mmCIF file of C-alpha atoms in Angstrom:
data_model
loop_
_atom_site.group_PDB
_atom_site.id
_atom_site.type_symbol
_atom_site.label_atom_id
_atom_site.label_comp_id
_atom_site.label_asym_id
_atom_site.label_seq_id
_atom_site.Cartn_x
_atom_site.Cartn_y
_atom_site.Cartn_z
ATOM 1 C CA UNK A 1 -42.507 89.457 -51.059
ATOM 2 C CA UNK A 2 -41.184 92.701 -50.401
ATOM 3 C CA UNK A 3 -37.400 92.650 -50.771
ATOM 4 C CA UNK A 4 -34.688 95.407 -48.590
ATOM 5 C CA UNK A 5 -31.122 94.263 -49.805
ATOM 6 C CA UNK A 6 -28.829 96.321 -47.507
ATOM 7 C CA UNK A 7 -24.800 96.177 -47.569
ATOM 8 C CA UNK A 8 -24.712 96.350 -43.592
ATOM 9 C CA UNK A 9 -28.045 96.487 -42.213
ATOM 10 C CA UNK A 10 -30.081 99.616 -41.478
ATOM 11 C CA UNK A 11 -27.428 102.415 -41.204
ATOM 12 C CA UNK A 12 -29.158 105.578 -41.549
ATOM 13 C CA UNK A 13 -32.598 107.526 -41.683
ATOM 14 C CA UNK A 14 -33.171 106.973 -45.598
ATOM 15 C CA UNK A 15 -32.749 102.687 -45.461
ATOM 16 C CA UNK A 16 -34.852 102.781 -41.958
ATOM 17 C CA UNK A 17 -37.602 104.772 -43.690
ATOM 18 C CA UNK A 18 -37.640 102.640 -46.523
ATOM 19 C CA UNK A 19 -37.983 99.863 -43.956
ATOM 20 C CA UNK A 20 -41.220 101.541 -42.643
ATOM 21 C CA UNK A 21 -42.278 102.155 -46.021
ATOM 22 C CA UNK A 22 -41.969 98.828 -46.816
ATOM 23 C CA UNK A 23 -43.911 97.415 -43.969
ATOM 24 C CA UNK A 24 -46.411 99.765 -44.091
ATOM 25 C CA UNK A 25 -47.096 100.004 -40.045
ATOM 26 C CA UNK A 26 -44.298 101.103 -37.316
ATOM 27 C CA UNK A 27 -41.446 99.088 -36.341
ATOM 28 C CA UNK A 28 -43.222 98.934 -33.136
ATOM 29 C CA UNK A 29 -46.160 97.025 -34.159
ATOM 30 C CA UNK A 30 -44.602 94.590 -36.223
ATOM 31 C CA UNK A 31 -43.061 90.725 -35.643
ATOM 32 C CA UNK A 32 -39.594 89.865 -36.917
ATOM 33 C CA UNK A 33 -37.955 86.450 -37.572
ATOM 34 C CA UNK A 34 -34.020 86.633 -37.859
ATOM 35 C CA UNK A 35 -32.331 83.688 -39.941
ATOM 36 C CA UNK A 36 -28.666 83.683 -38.308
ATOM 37 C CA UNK A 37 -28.238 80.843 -41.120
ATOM 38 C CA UNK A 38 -25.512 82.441 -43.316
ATOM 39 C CA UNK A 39 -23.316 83.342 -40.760
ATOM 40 C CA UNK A 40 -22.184 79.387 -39.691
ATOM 41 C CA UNK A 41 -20.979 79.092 -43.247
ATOM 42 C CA UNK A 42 -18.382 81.158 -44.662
ATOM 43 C CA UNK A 43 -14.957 79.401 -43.963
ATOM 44 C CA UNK A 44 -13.370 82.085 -41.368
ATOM 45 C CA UNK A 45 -17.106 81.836 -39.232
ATOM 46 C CA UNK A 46 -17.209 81.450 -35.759
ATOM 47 C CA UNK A 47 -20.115 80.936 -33.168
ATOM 48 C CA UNK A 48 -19.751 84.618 -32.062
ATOM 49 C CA UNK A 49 -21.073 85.892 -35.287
ATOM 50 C CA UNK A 50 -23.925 84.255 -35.349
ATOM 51 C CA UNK A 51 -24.714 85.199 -31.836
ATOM 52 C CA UNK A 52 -24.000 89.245 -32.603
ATOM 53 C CA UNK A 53 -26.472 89.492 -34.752
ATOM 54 C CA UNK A 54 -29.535 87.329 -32.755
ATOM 55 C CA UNK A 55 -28.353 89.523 -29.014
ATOM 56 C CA UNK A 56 -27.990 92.549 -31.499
ATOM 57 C CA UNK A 57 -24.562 92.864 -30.622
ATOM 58 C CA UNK A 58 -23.580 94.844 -33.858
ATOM 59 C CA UNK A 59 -22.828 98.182 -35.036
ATOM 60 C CA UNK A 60 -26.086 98.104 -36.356
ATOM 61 C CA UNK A 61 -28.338 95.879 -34.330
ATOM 62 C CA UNK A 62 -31.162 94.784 -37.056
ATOM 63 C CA UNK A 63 -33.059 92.724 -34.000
ATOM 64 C CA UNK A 64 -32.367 96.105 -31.995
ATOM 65 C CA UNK A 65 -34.587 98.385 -33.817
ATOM 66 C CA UNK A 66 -37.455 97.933 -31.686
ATOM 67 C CA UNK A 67 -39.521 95.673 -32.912
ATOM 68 C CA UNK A 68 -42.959 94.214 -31.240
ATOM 69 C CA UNK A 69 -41.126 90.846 -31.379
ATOM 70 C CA UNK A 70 -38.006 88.981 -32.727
ATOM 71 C CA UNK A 71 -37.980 85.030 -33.091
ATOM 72 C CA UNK A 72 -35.260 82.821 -34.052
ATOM 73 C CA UNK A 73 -35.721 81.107 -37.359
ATOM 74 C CA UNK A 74 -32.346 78.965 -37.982
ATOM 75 C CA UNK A 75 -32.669 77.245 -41.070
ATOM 76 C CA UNK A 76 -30.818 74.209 -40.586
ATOM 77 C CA UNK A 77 -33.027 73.192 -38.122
ATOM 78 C CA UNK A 78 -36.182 73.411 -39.984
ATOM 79 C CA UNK A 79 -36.218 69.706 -41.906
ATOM 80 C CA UNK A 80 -36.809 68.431 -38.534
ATOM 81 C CA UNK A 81 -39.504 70.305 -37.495
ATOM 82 C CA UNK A 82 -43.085 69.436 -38.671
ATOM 83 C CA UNK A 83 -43.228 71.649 -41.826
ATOM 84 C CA UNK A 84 -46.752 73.303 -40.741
ATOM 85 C CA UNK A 85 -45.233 74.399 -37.393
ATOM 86 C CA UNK A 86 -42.395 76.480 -38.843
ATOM 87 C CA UNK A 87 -44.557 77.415 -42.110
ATOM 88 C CA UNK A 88 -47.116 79.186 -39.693
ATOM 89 C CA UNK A 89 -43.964 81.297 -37.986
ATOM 90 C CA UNK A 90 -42.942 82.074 -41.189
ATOM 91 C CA UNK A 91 -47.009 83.242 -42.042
ATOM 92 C CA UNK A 92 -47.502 85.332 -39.091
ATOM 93 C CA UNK A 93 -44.217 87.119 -39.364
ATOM 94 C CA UNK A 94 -44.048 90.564 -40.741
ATOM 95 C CA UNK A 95 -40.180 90.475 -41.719
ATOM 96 C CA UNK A 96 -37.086 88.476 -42.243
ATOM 97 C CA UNK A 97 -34.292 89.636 -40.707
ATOM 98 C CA UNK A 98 -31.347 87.613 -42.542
ATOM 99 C CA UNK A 99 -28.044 87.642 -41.298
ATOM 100 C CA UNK A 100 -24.953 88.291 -43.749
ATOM 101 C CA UNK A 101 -22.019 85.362 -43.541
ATOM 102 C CA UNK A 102 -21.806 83.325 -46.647
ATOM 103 C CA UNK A 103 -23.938 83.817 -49.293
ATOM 104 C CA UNK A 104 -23.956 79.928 -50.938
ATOM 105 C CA UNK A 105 -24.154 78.577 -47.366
ATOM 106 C CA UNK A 106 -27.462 80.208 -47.018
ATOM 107 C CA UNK A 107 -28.743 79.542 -50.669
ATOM 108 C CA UNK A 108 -28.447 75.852 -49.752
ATOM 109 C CA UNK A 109 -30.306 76.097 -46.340
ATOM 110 C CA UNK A 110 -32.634 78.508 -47.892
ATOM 111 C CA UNK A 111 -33.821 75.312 -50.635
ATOM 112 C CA UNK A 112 -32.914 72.344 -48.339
ATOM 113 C CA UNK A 113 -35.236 73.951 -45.565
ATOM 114 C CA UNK A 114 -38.068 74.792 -47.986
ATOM 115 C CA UNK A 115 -37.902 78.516 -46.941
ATOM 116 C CA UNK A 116 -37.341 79.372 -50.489
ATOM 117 C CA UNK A 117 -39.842 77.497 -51.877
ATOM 118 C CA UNK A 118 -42.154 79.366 -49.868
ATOM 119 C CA UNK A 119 -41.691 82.849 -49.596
ATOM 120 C CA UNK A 120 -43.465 83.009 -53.199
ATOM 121 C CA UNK A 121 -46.224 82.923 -51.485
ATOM 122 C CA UNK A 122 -46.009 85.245 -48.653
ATOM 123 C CA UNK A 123 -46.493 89.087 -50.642
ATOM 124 C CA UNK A 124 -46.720 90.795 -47.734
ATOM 125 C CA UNK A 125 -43.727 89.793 -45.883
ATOM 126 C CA UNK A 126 -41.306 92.207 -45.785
ATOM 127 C CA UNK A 127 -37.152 90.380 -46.471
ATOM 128 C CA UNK A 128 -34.126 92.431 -44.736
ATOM 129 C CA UNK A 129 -30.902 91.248 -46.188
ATOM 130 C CA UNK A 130 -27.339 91.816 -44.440
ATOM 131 C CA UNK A 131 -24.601 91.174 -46.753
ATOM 132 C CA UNK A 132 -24.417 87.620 -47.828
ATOM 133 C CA UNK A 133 -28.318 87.823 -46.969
ATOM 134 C CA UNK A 134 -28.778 90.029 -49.709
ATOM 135 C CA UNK A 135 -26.576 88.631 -52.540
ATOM 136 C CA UNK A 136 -28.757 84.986 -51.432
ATOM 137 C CA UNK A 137 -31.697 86.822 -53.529
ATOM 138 C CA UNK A 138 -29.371 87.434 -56.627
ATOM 139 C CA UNK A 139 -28.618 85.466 -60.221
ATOM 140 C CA UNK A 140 -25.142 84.896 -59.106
ATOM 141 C CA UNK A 141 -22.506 86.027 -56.615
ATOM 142 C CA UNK A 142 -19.446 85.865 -59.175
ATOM 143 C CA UNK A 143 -16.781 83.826 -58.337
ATOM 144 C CA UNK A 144 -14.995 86.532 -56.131
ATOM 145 C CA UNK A 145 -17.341 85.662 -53.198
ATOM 146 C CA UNK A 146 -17.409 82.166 -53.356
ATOM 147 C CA UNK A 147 -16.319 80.507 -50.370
ATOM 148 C CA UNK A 148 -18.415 77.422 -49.406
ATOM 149 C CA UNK A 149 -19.265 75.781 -52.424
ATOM 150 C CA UNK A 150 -22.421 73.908 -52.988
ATOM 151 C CA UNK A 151 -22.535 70.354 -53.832
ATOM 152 C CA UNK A 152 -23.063 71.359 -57.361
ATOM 153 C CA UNK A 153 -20.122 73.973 -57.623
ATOM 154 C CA UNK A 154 -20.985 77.293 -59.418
ATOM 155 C CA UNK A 155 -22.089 80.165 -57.923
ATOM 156 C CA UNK A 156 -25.819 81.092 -58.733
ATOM 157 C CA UNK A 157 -27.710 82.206 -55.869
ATOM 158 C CA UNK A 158 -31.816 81.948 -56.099
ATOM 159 C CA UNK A 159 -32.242 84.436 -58.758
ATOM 160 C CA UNK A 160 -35.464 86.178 -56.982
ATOM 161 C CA UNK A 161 -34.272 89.452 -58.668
ATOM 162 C CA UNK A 162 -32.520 89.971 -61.537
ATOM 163 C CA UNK A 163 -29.094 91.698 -60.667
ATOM 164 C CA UNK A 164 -26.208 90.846 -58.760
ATOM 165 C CA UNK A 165 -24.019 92.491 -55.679
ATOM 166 C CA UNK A 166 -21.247 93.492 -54.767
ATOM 167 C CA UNK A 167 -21.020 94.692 -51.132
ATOM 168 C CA UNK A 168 -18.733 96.714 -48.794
ATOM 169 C CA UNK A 169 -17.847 99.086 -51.554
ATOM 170 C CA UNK A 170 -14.331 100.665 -50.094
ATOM 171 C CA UNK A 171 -14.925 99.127 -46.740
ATOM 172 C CA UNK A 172 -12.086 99.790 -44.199
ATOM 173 C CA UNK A 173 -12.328 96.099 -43.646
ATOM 174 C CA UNK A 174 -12.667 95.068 -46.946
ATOM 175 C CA UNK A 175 -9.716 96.691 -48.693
ATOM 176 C CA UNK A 176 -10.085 94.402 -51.461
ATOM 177 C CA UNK A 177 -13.477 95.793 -52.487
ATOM 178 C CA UNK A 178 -12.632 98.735 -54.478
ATOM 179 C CA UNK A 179 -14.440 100.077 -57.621
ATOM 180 C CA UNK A 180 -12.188 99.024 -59.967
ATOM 181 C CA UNK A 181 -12.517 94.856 -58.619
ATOM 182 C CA UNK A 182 -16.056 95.541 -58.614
ATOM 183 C CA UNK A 183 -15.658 96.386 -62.347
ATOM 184 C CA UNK A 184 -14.037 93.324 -63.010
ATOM 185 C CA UNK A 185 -16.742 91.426 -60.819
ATOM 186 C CA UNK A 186 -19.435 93.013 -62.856
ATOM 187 C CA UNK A 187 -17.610 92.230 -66.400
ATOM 188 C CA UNK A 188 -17.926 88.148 -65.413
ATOM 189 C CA UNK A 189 -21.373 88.732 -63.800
ATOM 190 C CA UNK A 190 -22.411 89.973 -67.328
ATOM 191 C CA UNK A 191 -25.986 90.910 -65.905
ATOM 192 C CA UNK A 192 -27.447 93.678 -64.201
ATOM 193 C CA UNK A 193 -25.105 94.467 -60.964
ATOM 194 C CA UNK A 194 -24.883 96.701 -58.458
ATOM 195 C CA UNK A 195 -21.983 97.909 -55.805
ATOM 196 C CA UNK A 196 -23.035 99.349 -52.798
ATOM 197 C CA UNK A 197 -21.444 100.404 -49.661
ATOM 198 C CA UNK A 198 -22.153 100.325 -45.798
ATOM 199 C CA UNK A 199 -24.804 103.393 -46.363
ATOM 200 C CA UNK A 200 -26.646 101.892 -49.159
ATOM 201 C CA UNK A 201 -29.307 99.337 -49.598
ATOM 202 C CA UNK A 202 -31.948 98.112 -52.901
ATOM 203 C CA UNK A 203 -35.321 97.995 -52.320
ATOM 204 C CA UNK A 204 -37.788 96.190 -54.511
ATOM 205 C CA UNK A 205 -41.259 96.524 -54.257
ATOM 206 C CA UNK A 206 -44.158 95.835 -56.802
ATOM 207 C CA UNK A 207 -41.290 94.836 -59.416
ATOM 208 C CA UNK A 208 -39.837 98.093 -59.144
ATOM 209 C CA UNK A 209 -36.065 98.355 -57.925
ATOM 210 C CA UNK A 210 -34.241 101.954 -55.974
ATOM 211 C CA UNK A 211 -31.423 102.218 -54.777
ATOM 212 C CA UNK A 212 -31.701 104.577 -51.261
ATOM 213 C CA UNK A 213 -28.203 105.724 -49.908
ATOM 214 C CA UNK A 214 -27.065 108.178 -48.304
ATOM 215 C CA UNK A 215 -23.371 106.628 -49.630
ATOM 216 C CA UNK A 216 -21.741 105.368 -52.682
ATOM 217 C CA UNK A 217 -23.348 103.001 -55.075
ATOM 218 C CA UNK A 218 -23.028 102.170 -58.937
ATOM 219 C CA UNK A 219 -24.844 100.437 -61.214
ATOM 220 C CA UNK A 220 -23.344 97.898 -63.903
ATOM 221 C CA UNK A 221 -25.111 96.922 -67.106
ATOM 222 C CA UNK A 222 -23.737 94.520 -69.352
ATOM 223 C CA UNK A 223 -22.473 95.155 -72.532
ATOM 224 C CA UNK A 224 -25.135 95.555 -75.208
#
């Protein structure tokens, strides 16, 4: 699996070229599944989210950027459907288009569906994460994101990659996201982190990780 971890979607030319890159063939010619999952579970959700980002009624439509198709994969729904009915969606997709909303939520749905069980085996599918759909793939969100909490408390994510994020780096709408609380996030993450902002996504690809912005990012390493 081919992983794009954006802050807010595809904002600019360098993310949506690394979005071709990724996929190898145009936008045009290939089938996206969006997962609106994330976005039911963070506690100040509402329906409308969810339906922004399936209509593409966002700032930065990721179902509007002309693809050959877009489905509807909601994750909750998936335990009862006949596993090799959704599995075979999942196959024949060329991306995941994953919503941003709350990041634990998702983790949940991701394990209790079985999606996350299977997208080990899928190396060609391409993952788009928004937000919360990004920090999903991650070690652990750090307690400063944590707003439903899994049956098991904490707050480790799926650990696909490595390092951790923390998103909306001096966001208007996130005033609370400066540098210097994403230098205290990092300190209890005490792992590989990054913060990014609205212009800024990770890719990983072949186990190798860049950052493409055309923003502000910075990397955290822990202490050695």
């Amino acid at each position: 699996m081919k992983l794009l971890l954006t802050d807010s979607g595809v904002t600019n030319a360098s993310i949506r070229n690394a979005l071709i890159e990724l996929l190898g063939k145009p936008i045009a010619e290939s089938d996206a599944l969006c997962v609106p999952t994330a976005g039911y579970g963070a506690p100040t959700a509402d329906p409308g989210g969810p339906w922004r980002f399936v209509s593409g009624r966002t700032a930065h439509p990721m179902t509007g950027l002309g693809w050959k198709s877009v489905g509807l994969l909601e994750l909750t729904a998936l335990p009862s459907i006949d596993r090799a009915r959704w599995v075979s969606w999942v196959r024949e997709a060329d991306v995941l288009l994953v919503n941003g909303g709350d990041a634990l939520y998702l983790a949940h749905w991701m394990r209790e569906s079985g999606l996350a069980g299977l997208l080990p085996s899928l190396p060609d599918l391409v993952y788009v994460g928004l937000s919360a759909g990004s920090m999903v793939m991650t070690p652990r969100i750090g307690e400063d994101f944590v707003g439903w909490r899994p049956p098991a408390g904490g707050d480790s994510a799926l650990g696909v990659v490595d390092f951790s994020i923390f998103p909306h780096l001096d966001h208007p709408a996130c005033p609370e996201n400066t540098t210097a609380a994403a230098e205290r996030w990092a300190a209890d993450i005490a792992g590989p982190a990054y913060a990014t902002d609205d212009q800024t996504a990770v890719k990983v690809a072949d186990g190798v990780v860049e950052v493409v912005s055309e923003g502000r990012w910075k990397r955290f390493d822990p202490a050695s």
